[in-house]
Coordinates of C-alpha atoms in Angstrom, one line a residue:
M148 CA 115.1 37.1 93.8
P149 CA 115.6 40.1 91.7
G150 CA 114.0 43.2 93.2
R151 CA 111.5 45.8 92.4
I152 CA 112.8 47.6 89.0
E153 CA 112.4 51.0 90.3
D154 CA 114.6 48.9 92.5
Y155 CA 117.6 48.9 90.3
A156 CA 120.2 52.2 89.8
L157 CA 122.7 52.1 86.9
V158 CA 126.8 52.2 85.9
G159 CA 128.7 52.4 83.1
D160 CA 130.7 52.6 81.0
L161 CA 129.7 54.1 77.3
L162 CA 129.6 50.8 76.1
T163 CA 127.8 48.5 78.2
A164 CA 126.0 48.5 81.6
A165 CA 125.4 47.3 84.9
L166 CA 122.5 47.3 86.8
I167 CA 122.5 47.1 90.4
G168 CA 119.5 46.3 93.0
R169 CA 119.4 47.9 96.0
D170 CA 120.0 45.3 98.0
G171 CA 124.1 45.5 96.7
S172 CA 123.5 42.9 93.9
L173 CA 124.5 43.5 90.4
D174 CA 121.5 41.4 89.1
W175 CA 122.4 42.2 84.6
L176 CA 126.2 43.2 82.8
C177 CA 126.5 41.8 79.4
L178 CA 129.9 42.4 78.5
P179 CA 132.0 43.3 76.1
R180 CA 129.2 45.6 74.7
F181 CA 124.8 46.6 75.6
D182 CA 123.7 43.8 72.9
S183 CA 126.9 40.8 74.4
P184 CA 125.6 38.3 76.5
A185 CA 125.2 38.9 80.2
C186 CA 127.7 37.4 82.6
F187 CA 124.8 38.1 85.4
A188 CA 121.2 37.6 84.5
A189 CA 119.9 36.9 88.4
L190 CA 117.2 39.9 87.0
L191 CA 116.1 37.1 84.5
G192 CA 115.7 33.8 86.8
D193 CA 117.5 34.1 90.4
E194 CA 121.2 34.0 91.8
N195 CA 122.0 31.1 90.6
N196 CA 121.2 33.3 86.7
G197 CA 124.6 35.3 87.8
R198 CA 125.0 38.0 90.3
W199 CA 127.6 39.5 92.6
R200 CA 126.2 41.1 96.1
I201 CA 128.3 42.8 98.6
A202 CA 125.8 44.1 101.5
P203 CA 126.7 43.8 105.1
V204 CA 126.2 40.0 106.3
A205 CA 123.2 40.8 108.5
A206 CA 120.9 42.3 105.2
Y207 CA 121.8 38.5 103.3
D208 CA 120.6 37.5 107.5
S209 CA 117.3 40.0 107.8
P210 CA 116.5 40.7 104.3
G211 CA 114.8 44.0 104.2
A212 CA 117.5 45.4 107.0
P213 CA 119.3 47.3 107.7
A214 CA 118.6 49.5 105.6
A215 CA 120.5 51.4 102.5
T216 CA 120.2 54.5 101.0
R217 CA 121.9 55.5 97.9
R218 CA 123.0 58.6 95.6
Y219 CA 125.1 59.4 92.3
R220 CA 128.0 61.1 93.5
G221 CA 127.3 65.0 91.8
D222 CA 126.8 65.0 88.9
S223 CA 127.9 62.0 87.8
L224 CA 127.3 58.1 87.7
V225 CA 129.5 56.7 90.5
L226 CA 126.6 55.0 92.3
E227 CA 127.1 55.1 96.3
T228 CA 124.9 52.9 98.7
E229 CA 125.2 53.5 102.2
W230 CA 124.6 50.6 104.9
E231 CA 123.8 51.9 108.8
T232 CA 124.5 48.5 111.0
D233 CA 124.1 48.5 114.8
T234 CA 127.3 48.6 115.0
G235 CA 128.7 50.5 111.9
R236 CA 128.5 52.4 108.7
A237 CA 130.0 51.4 105.2
T238 CA 129.1 52.6 101.7
V239 CA 130.1 50.5 98.5
V240 CA 130.7 52.8 95.1
D241 CA 129.8 51.0 92.2
F242 CA 130.9 52.6 88.9
M243 CA 132.3 51.2 85.7
P244 CA 135.6 54.1 84.4
R245 CA 135.7 54.1 81.1
R246 CA 138.1 51.7 78.8
D247 CA 141.3 51.9 77.9
G248 CA 141.3 48.5 76.7
A249 CA 138.7 45.4 78.2
P250 CA 136.0 47.0 81.0
S251 CA 135.6 46.7 84.1
V252 CA 133.8 47.5 86.8
V253 CA 134.7 49.0 90.1
R254 CA 133.1 47.9 93.3
V255 CA 134.9 49.8 96.7
V256 CA 133.2 48.7 100.3
E257 CA 134.0 52.4 102.6
G258 CA 134.6 52.4 106.2
V259 CA 131.5 55.7 107.6
S260 CA 132.0 54.9 111.6
G261 CA 132.7 52.7 113.7
T262 CA 133.4 48.4 112.0
V263 CA 130.5 46.8 109.6
D264 CA 130.9 42.6 109.0
L265 CA 130.2 42.6 105.2
R266 CA 129.6 39.7 102.7
M267 CA 131.0 39.2 99.5
D268 CA 128.8 36.9 96.7
L269 CA 129.7 35.8 93.2
R270 CA 129.0 33.9 91.3
L271 CA 128.7 34.1 87.3
R272 CA 127.7 32.6 84.9
F273 CA 128.3 33.2 81.5
E274 CA 125.5 33.1 78.2
Y275 CA 122.7 35.0 79.5
G276 CA 122.7 32.7 83.1
S277 CA 123.7 28.9 81.1
V278 CA 127.1 28.9 81.8
V279 CA 128.9 27.9 84.6
P280 CA 132.5 28.2 84.4
W281 CA 136.0 27.1 85.2
M282 CA 136.8 29.0 88.4
H283 CA 140.6 29.3 88.8
R284 CA 143.6 31.6 90.8
E285 CA 145.3 32.4 88.5
H286 CA 148.2 36.1 89.6
G287 CA 146.6 36.1 92.6
Q288 CA 143.4 37.0 91.3
L289 CA 140.3 35.2 91.0
T290 CA 139.1 33.6 87.3
G291 CA 136.8 32.3 86.0
V292 CA 136.9 30.9 81.9
A293 CA 134.0 29.8 79.1
G294 CA 134.8 29.3 75.4
P295 CA 135.3 33.0 74.3
E296 CA 135.4 34.3 77.4
A297 CA 137.3 34.9 81.2
V298 CA 136.2 37.1 83.5
R299 CA 139.1 38.0 86.4
L300 CA 138.6 39.0 89.8
S301 CA 140.9 41.7 91.7
T302 CA 140.4 41.8 95.4
P303 CA 141.9 42.1 99.4
V304 CA 138.5 39.7 100.5
P305 CA 139.3 35.9 100.7
L306 CA 137.1 34.4 98.7
A307 CA 136.4 30.4 98.9
A308 CA 134.1 28.2 96.6
H309 CA 130.2 26.9 97.7
G310 CA 129.1 25.1 95.5
H311 CA 129.4 27.3 91.8
A312 CA 129.6 30.5 94.3
H313 CA 132.6 32.3 95.6
T314 CA 131.7 34.0 99.1
A315 CA 133.4 36.1 101.6
D316 CA 132.7 37.9 104.8
F317 CA 135.5 41.0 105.9
T318 CA 135.4 43.0 108.3
V319 CA 135.6 47.5 107.1
T320 CA 136.5 49.6 109.7
A321 CA 135.8 53.3 110.1
G322 CA 138.5 54.9 106.9
E323 CA 139.7 51.8 105.8
R324 CA 138.8 51.4 101.9
I325 CA 138.9 47.4 100.2
P326 CA 138.9 47.6 96.7
S327 CA 138.0 44.7 93.9
V328 CA 138.2 45.3 90.2
L329 CA 136.5 42.4 88.7
T330 CA 137.1 42.4 84.3
W331 CA 135.9 40.4 81.3
Q332 CA 138.3 40.0 78.6
P333 CA 138.9 37.8 75.5
S334 CA 139.4 34.2 77.2
H335 CA 142.4 34.1 74.6
L336 CA 144.3 36.8 74.8
P337 CA 146.6 38.1 77.9
A338 CA 145.4 38.9 80.9
P339 CA 144.4 43.0 80.7
A340 CA 146.6 45.5 82.2
P341 CA 145.8 46.4 86.1
V342 CA 143.3 48.7 86.6
D343 CA 143.7 51.0 89.5
P344 CA 139.8 51.3 90.7
F345 CA 141.2 54.8 93.5
E346 CA 143.2 56.2 90.0
A347 CA 140.0 55.0 87.5
L348 CA 137.2 56.4 90.5
R349 CA 139.1 59.5 90.6
R350 CA 139.2 60.1 86.5
T351 CA 135.7 58.6 86.0
E352 CA 134.6 61.1 88.6
E353 CA 136.4 64.0 86.0
Y354 CA 135.1 63.4 83.0
W355 CA 131.6 63.4 84.2
S356 CA 132.6 66.9 85.9
R357 CA 134.2 67.8 82.1
W358 CA 131.3 66.3 79.6
L359 CA 128.9 68.2 81.3
E360 CA 130.2 71.7 80.5
P361 CA 128.0 72.6 77.9
F362 CA 124.6 72.2 79.9
T363 CA 123.6 75.5 81.4
Y364 CA 120.5 74.9 81.8
D365 CA 119.5 75.7 86.4
G366 CA 116.0 76.4 85.6
T367 CA 113.5 74.8 88.2
Y368 CA 113.8 71.8 87.2
R369 CA 117.3 71.3 86.0
E370 CA 117.8 68.3 89.2
A371 CA 115.9 65.8 86.4
V372 CA 116.9 67.2 83.7
V373 CA 120.7 66.5 84.4
R374 CA 119.9 62.6 85.6
S375 CA 117.3 62.9 82.3
L376 CA 120.6 63.9 80.2
I377 CA 123.7 61.1 82.0
T378 CA 121.1 58.8 82.0
L379 CA 121.2 59.5 77.6
K380 CA 124.5 59.5 77.6
A381 CA 124.8 55.9 79.6
L382 CA 122.7 54.1 77.5
T383 CA 125.1 55.3 74.2
Y384 CA 127.6 52.9 72.6
E385 CA 130.9 55.6 72.4
P386 CA 132.0 54.0 69.1
T387 CA 129.7 54.4 67.3
G388 CA 127.6 57.5 68.7
G389 CA 124.6 54.8 69.3
I390 CA 121.7 54.9 71.4
V391 CA 120.0 51.9 72.5
A392 CA 115.9 52.0 73.6
A393 CA 117.6 50.6 77.2
P394 CA 120.0 48.1 78.7
T395 CA 117.9 45.5 79.4
T396 CA 115.9 42.4 77.6
S397 CA 112.8 41.1 78.8
L398 CA 111.7 42.8 82.5
P399 CA 107.6 42.8 81.4
E400 CA 105.6 45.1 80.3
Q401 CA 102.7 42.8 83.1
P402 CA 104.3 41.0 85.2
G403 CA 104.0 36.8 84.8
G404 CA 102.9 38.4 81.3
V405 CA 104.7 37.7 77.8
R406 CA 104.7 41.6 76.7
N407 CA 108.6 41.2 77.4
W408 CA 110.6 42.2 74.3
D409 CA 114.4 43.3 73.6
Y410 CA 115.4 46.9 73.6
R411 CA 119.3 47.0 73.4
Y412 CA 119.4 48.0 70.0
C413 CA 119.1 51.2 68.7
W414 CA 115.1 52.7 67.6
L415 CA 115.2 55.0 64.2
R416 CA 112.3 56.7 65.8
D417 CA 113.7 57.9 68.8
A418 CA 116.4 59.8 67.2
G419 CA 115.0 63.5 66.5
M420 CA 113.7 63.1 69.7
T421 CA 116.6 62.1 71.3
L422 CA 118.6 64.9 69.1
E423 CA 115.7 67.9 70.2
A424 CA 116.7 66.7 73.7
L425 CA 120.6 66.9 73.2
L426 CA 121.1 70.2 71.6
R427 CA 118.7 71.4 73.3
S428 CA 120.9 70.8 76.5
G429 CA 124.9 71.7 74.5
F430 CA 125.8 68.5 73.4
T431 CA 126.7 68.8 70.1
A432 CA 129.1 66.1 69.6
E433 CA 126.8 63.8 71.2
A434 CA 124.1 64.3 68.4
D435 CA 126.7 64.4 66.0
A436 CA 127.7 61.8 66.7
W437 CA 123.7 60.7 66.7
R438 CA 123.2 62.0 64.0
G439 CA 126.5 60.0 61.4
W440 CA 125.0 56.2 63.1
L441 CA 121.9 57.3 61.9
E442 CA 123.0 58.5 58.8
R443 CA 125.7 55.1 58.5
A444 CA 122.2 52.6 59.3
V445 CA 120.1 53.7 56.9
A446 CA 122.8 54.1 53.8
G447 CA 121.4 51.7 51.3
R448 CA 118.2 51.3 49.5
P449 CA 114.6 52.6 50.9
Q450 CA 113.0 50.3 50.7
D451 CA 115.1 48.5 52.8
I452 CA 115.0 51.0 55.7
Q453 CA 114.4 49.3 58.6
I454 CA 113.4 50.9 62.0
M455 CA 115.7 50.0 64.1
Y456 CA 119.3 48.3 63.5
G457 CA 122.0 47.4 66.0
I458 CA 124.8 49.5 68.2
G459 CA 127.1 49.3 65.1
G460 CA 124.3 49.7 62.1
E461 CA 124.4 46.0 62.3
R462 CA 120.9 44.5 60.9
R463 CA 120.5 41.6 61.0
L464 CA 118.7 41.2 64.6
T465 CA 117.4 38.2 65.2
E466 CA 115.0 36.6 67.9
W467 CA 114.8 34.1 69.9
T468 CA 114.0 32.6 73.4
A469 CA 116.3 32.2 76.3
D470 CA 113.7 29.2 78.0
W471 CA 116.3 28.5 80.9
L472 CA 116.0 31.9 82.4
P473 CA 112.3 31.5 84.2
G474 CA 111.8 35.2 83.4
Y475 CA 111.2 38.5 86.1
E476 CA 108.4 37.0 88.2
G477 CA 108.4 34.9 85.9
S478 CA 107.6 36.8 82.3
R479 CA 108.0 34.3 79.9
P480 CA 109.6 34.3 77.4
V481 CA 113.2 35.4 77.6
R482 CA 113.3 37.2 74.4
I483 CA 116.4 37.5 73.2
G484 CA 116.9 40.5 70.2
N485 CA 113.6 41.8 68.0
G486 CA 111.9 40.5 65.1
A487 CA 109.6 43.0 65.3
A488 CA 113.1 45.0 63.1
L489 CA 111.7 43.7 59.8
Q490 CA 108.3 45.2 60.6
Q491 CA 106.7 47.4 57.7
Q492 CA 106.7 50.9 59.5
L493 CA 105.1 53.7 58.1
D494 CA 106.2 56.3 60.3
V495 CA 110.0 55.4 59.6
P496 CA 110.6 57.4 56.8
G497 CA 108.8 61.0 58.1
E498 CA 111.5 60.1 61.4
L499 CA 114.2 60.1 59.4
M500 CA 112.7 63.1 56.9
D501 CA 112.1 65.4 60.4
T502 CA 115.4 63.9 62.0
L503 CA 117.6 65.9 58.3
A504 CA 115.3 69.3 58.7
L505 CA 116.5 69.3 61.9
T506 CA 120.0 68.4 61.2
L507 CA 120.2 70.7 59.2
S508 CA 118.4 74.3 60.2
S509 CA 120.7 73.2 64.4
G510 CA 123.4 73.6 62.0
L511 CA 124.8 70.1 61.4
R512 CA 125.5 68.9 57.8
P513 CA 124.0 65.7 56.8
Q514 CA 126.3 63.3 54.5
R515 CA 126.4 63.7 51.2
H516 CA 124.9 60.7 50.3
L517 CA 121.6 61.3 52.2
V518 CA 120.6 64.3 49.8
A519 CA 120.5 61.1 47.5
L520 CA 118.7 58.7 50.2
Q521 CA 116.4 61.8 51.5
R522 CA 115.2 61.9 47.2
A523 CA 114.5 57.9 47.4
V524 CA 113.1 57.9 50.5
L525 CA 110.2 60.3 49.0
D526 CA 109.3 58.0 45.6
H527 CA 110.1 54.6 47.7
L528 CA 107.4 55.9 49.9
E529 CA 105.2 57.6 47.6
K530 CA 103.8 54.1 46.7
V531 CA 103.7 53.1 49.9
W532 CA 102.4 55.5 51.9
S533 CA 98.9 54.2 51.0
R534 CA 99.3 50.7 52.2
P535 CA 98.1 49.4 56.4
D536 CA 101.0 49.0 58.4
Q537 CA 102.4 47.5 62.0
G538 CA 102.4 51.5 63.8
L539 CA 105.0 52.6 65.8
W540 CA 103.8 50.2 69.0
E541 CA 104.9 47.4 67.3
M542 CA 101.8 45.5 67.2
R543 CA 102.3 42.0 66.6
G544 CA 98.0 41.7 65.1
E545 CA 97.0 42.2 61.4
P546 CA 98.1 45.8 59.5
R547 CA 96.0 48.6 59.7
H548 CA 96.0 52.3 58.4
H549 CA 97.8 53.9 61.7
V550 CA 96.6 57.9 61.6
H551 CA 100.2 57.9 63.4
S552 CA 101.6 55.8 60.4
K553 CA 100.3 58.3 58.6
V554 CA 100.9 61.5 59.8
M555 CA 104.4 60.7 59.8
C556 CA 104.2 60.2 56.3
W557 CA 102.5 63.9 55.3
V558 CA 105.7 64.3 58.1
A559 CA 108.3 63.8 56.0
F560 CA 106.9 65.3 52.6
D561 CA 105.9 68.2 54.8
R562 CA 109.6 68.9 55.5
A563 CA 111.0 67.5 52.0
V564 CA 108.8 71.4 51.5
R565 CA 110.8 73.0 53.8
L566 CA 114.4 71.2 53.5
A567 CA 113.3 73.2 49.6
E568 CA 111.6 76.2 50.8
D569 CA 114.0 77.0 52.7
H570 CA 117.1 75.3 52.3
G571 CA 117.3 75.5 48.8
R572 CA 117.7 72.0 48.5
P573 CA 116.4 70.6 44.9
G574 CA 113.3 68.1 44.0
P575 CA 110.3 68.6 42.3
V576 CA 108.3 70.7 44.9
A577 CA 104.3 70.9 43.5
H578 CA 104.8 67.8 43.4
W579 CA 105.7 66.7 46.9
R580 CA 103.3 69.0 48.2
E581 CA 100.8 67.7 46.6
I582 CA 100.9 64.4 47.9
R583 CA 101.3 65.9 51.5
D584 CA 98.6 67.9 50.9
R585 CA 96.1 64.8 49.5
I586 CA 97.3 63.0 52.4
H587 CA 96.2 64.8 55.1
R588 CA 93.0 65.4 53.9
E589 CA 92.8 61.7 53.5
V590 CA 94.0 61.2 57.4
C591 CA 91.4 64.1 58.6
E592 CA 88.1 62.6 56.1
R593 CA 89.7 59.0 57.5
G594 CA 90.9 58.8 60.7
F595 CA 88.6 61.7 62.5
D596 CA 85.7 60.0 64.8
P597 CA 83.4 63.1 64.5
A598 CA 81.1 61.6 66.3
R599 CA 83.2 61.7 69.9
G600 CA 85.7 65.0 68.0
T601 CA 89.3 62.7 68.1
F602 CA 91.5 60.8 66.2
T603 CA 91.4 57.2 66.1
Q604 CA 93.8 54.6 65.9
S605 CA 93.5 53.1 62.7
Y606 CA 91.3 54.2 59.5
G607 CA 87.2 52.8 60.4
S608 CA 88.4 51.8 64.3
R609 CA 87.0 54.2 67.3
A610 CA 90.5 52.6 69.8
L611 CA 92.4 56.1 70.2
D612 CA 96.3 55.8 70.7
A613 CA 98.5 58.1 72.7
A614 CA 100.1 58.7 69.7
L615 CA 97.9 60.2 67.9
L616 CA 99.1 63.1 71.4
L617 CA 101.7 64.3 69.1
I618 CA 100.5 65.7 66.5
P619 CA 100.7 69.3 67.0
R620 CA 104.3 68.8 67.2
T621 CA 104.5 68.2 63.4
G622 CA 102.8 70.9 62.7
F623 CA 99.6 68.5 61.1
L624 CA 97.8 70.8 62.3
P625 CA 97.8 73.8 65.0
P626 CA 97.7 73.4 68.9
D627 CA 93.9 75.8 68.6
D628 CA 92.5 73.0 65.6
P629 CA 89.2 71.9 67.5
R630 CA 90.3 68.6 66.1
V631 CA 93.4 68.3 68.5
T632 CA 91.9 69.5 71.6
G633 CA 89.6 67.3 71.2
T634 CA 91.6 64.1 70.8
V635 CA 94.0 65.1 73.1
A636 CA 90.5 65.4 76.2
A637 CA 89.5 62.1 74.1
V638 CA 93.0 60.6 75.3
E639 CA 92.6 62.4 78.9
R640 CA 89.0 60.5 79.1
E641 CA 89.9 57.3 78.0
L642 CA 93.2 56.1 78.0
A643 CA 94.4 58.1 81.0
N644 CA 93.8 57.3 84.6
G645 CA 92.7 60.1 87.0
D646 CA 96.3 61.4 87.6
G647 CA 97.4 61.5 84.3
L648 CA 98.9 58.0 83.7
V649 CA 98.4 57.4 79.9
R650 CA 98.2 54.0 77.9
R651 CA 100.2 53.0 74.5
Y652 CA 96.1 52.3 73.7
S653 CA 93.9 49.5 74.8
T654 CA 94.9 46.3 74.9
G655 CA 91.5 44.9 74.2
P656 CA 89.5 43.6 71.7
S657 CA 89.4 45.4 68.4
T658 CA 85.9 47.7 67.7
S659 CA 88.0 48.2 63.9
T660 CA 85.4 47.7 61.3
G661 CA 86.6 47.7 57.3
A662 CA 89.6 47.0 54.9
G663 CA 92.1 47.3 56.5
S664 CA 91.7 47.4 59.8
G665 CA 93.1 43.8 60.9
G666 CA 89.9 42.4 61.9
S667 CA 88.6 41.0 65.4
G668 CA 90.8 39.9 68.2
S669 CA 92.9 42.5 70.3
T670 CA 93.9 45.1 69.0
D671 CA 97.5 44.7 69.0
G672 CA 97.9 40.5 68.6
L673 CA 99.6 39.8 71.8
T674 CA 97.2 38.7 75.1
G675 CA 98.1 39.8 78.3
G676 CA 98.0 43.8 79.4
E677 CA 100.1 46.6 80.2
G678 CA 100.9 49.6 82.9
A679 CA 100.7 53.4 81.8
F680 CA 103.4 54.4 79.6
L681 CA 104.9 57.3 80.3
A682 CA 107.3 58.5 77.2
C683 CA 103.1 59.6 76.5
S684 CA 102.6 60.6 79.9
F685 CA 104.9 63.5 79.1
W686 CA 103.1 63.3 75.5
L687 CA 100.1 64.2 77.2
A688 CA 101.5 66.8 80.0
D689 CA 103.6 68.8 76.5
A690 CA 100.0 68.6 74.5
L691 CA 98.6 70.0 77.2
R692 CA 100.5 73.1 77.7
L693 CA 100.3 73.5 74.3
T694 CA 97.0 73.9 73.8
G695 CA 96.9 76.5 76.7
R696 CA 96.9 74.5 79.6
E697 CA 99.4 75.4 81.1
E698 CA 98.9 75.1 85.2
E699 CA 97.5 71.7 84.4
A700 CA 100.2 70.8 82.3
R701 CA 103.3 72.0 85.1
A702 CA 101.1 70.2 87.9
L703 CA 101.1 66.5 85.1
F704 CA 105.0 66.7 84.9
E705 CA 104.4 67.0 88.6
R706 CA 103.3 64.6 88.9
L707 CA 105.7 61.9 86.4
L708 CA 108.7 63.1 88.3
L709 CA 107.6 62.0 91.6
L710 CA 107.8 58.2 89.7
R711 CA 110.8 58.1 89.4
N712 CA 113.2 56.2 92.3
D713 CA 115.8 57.1 94.6
V714 CA 118.1 57.9 91.8
G715 CA 115.9 59.8 89.2
L716 CA 115.7 57.0 86.8
L717 CA 112.3 56.0 85.2
A718 CA 111.5 52.6 82.5
E719 CA 109.1 52.6 80.2
E720 CA 105.9 52.5 82.1
Y721 CA 104.5 52.7 85.4
D722 CA 101.5 49.8 87.5
P723 CA 99.4 52.7 89.0
V724 CA 97.5 50.1 90.6
A725 CA 100.4 48.5 92.0
G726 CA 103.0 51.7 92.3
R727 CA 105.4 50.0 90.5
Q728 CA 107.3 50.5 88.0
L729 CA 107.6 48.0 85.1
G730 CA 109.3 47.6 81.5
N731 CA 113.0 47.5 80.7
F732 CA 115.1 50.2 83.1
P733 CA 116.2 52.3 83.4
Q734 CA 114.4 54.0 79.4
A735 CA 115.7 56.2 77.0
F736 CA 112.3 56.8 75.4
T737 CA 110.8 57.3 79.1
H738 CA 113.4 60.1 79.6
V739 CA 113.7 62.0 76.3
P740 CA 110.4 63.3 76.6
L741 CA 111.0 64.5 80.6
I742 CA 113.4 67.3 79.1
R743 CA 111.6 68.3 76.4
A744 CA 108.7 68.5 79.1
A745 CA 111.1 70.5 81.3
Y746 CA 112.9 73.0 79.1
E747 CA 109.3 73.9 77.7
L748 CA 107.4 75.0 81.4
D749 CA 110.3 76.8 82.1
R750 CA 110.3 78.6 79.1
H751 CA 107.0 79.2 78.9
A752 CA 106.7 79.9 82.6
T753 CA 104.2 83.3 84.4
G754 CA 105.6 84.4 87.0
R755 CA 108.7 82.8 87.8
P756 CA 111.6 83.7 87.4
R757 CA 112.9 82.0 83.9
K758 CA 117.1 80.3 84.1
L759 CA 116.6 78.5 81.5
V760 CA 119.7 79.6 78.5
L761 CA 119.4 76.9 74.8

């Protein structure tokens, strides 16, 4: 069975990524792209859905003993798992070299001291664990073929077939290195050129060292920021610049529940926050590539803009169920694709306009067609901003007048006014200003509960939403406004536990009333609950700092850092009762606000050495 979500580490080649467990098992890998079908899918089932494990024989015989320790080699995406047995120590080095043709996973067993008896267990399963390939030997390699796909394994380890698995026991001695290279290719093509595993390792470490050269921050939280930035880079589809939300699908928000989604796509709302993190960190090339993906993806009519796209800008993300997979810890359905792509979410135009403003202020010049698209987006938004929507959390219940969505509609017109005033952009500035002010008045009148002193999730509702923590960051109201401080206090009181871990919203029955409230039942149209949302918890830390509660902000931020796994990665959510991570992993939307909070806490530190260079 798969391990806990936090038991996994990430390796990747900037086109896809693999998850490798603490037990030495590669349990998830989609080839050749992030959104391709998985050829190892044990993560969403068991070993019979595909895995590639290398571990001491003793670890197979007695799970948990011997224990492994893991680390990334310096500031890189090269993973080391060290095993210590009664007879010696050995390290398994895992990485995916940047492609010069076909995608590959390299696993090198290195003897450190004494001798270690190990076992390799390979179970290839194409099409998300449903197709057992024809396995045969060809040119000294073990080859698996099924339909359009083929995988070749080059290794000196003498694997033998046992049912639908290939296994071997072997021994490594001190100073010995035993490499294995698994390479994917379309089955109709000739075998790709062999990969030199040791040269590939050298080049991979060299690449990450060069990539980090623009990074100059060496403040208090450098280690956490570097690992978050490397994770964002690892989630980038290099050919287009798109950044996936996560490399996985259907890791649950509640074990055994139905809140399981496919996150191997690119969300527009992530664009601005990610751009800010990349630009502040000195990675202008990555920011420019991400902006380029965004501009190509949204090209066309404004009414056709989606909330998310494929990594190449694809629009059709049809959602279906892989019903042969039992799901992570029995969490079903296992979803492929994401039906939320067709939802109406009125915050998206605001996210787009905010991103355009950021690109101009940072010196990234947008493509000419976006100037015309901006005007068209605002014309369309003027017609639809007053409608209910599904909100940024992609509610699958009835549409509501979500306050965060309305605030982001305000952002869209506010940024248009600023672009005109500060950058000479043409447009009906007075008209945009009038719409902006009208939205502002409505939100303050209909989205604020004066009795409790807080903004609410939607008009006529008593429910709260952690997205309200973003209000002061948008400029909608200043941080010291009583309505802002009251909202922060209400979120702490009603959505956060004693350690500051914040839920997105209440998943209990709706208490909304009035037109457009969406009726009764769960606020999001789904059964079951979820964990604390880690991005929202970082938002709370940032909101505490903005509202003058810096020491509380720092204490919360540092508690959140302790939730990272042993190699510095975070999923989407955290269960404070069970003490475990939940949701798709690792999650870009979690690591981005971590970066911002770290920078801001260092920048505003009092009585502390400031080493921040931005």
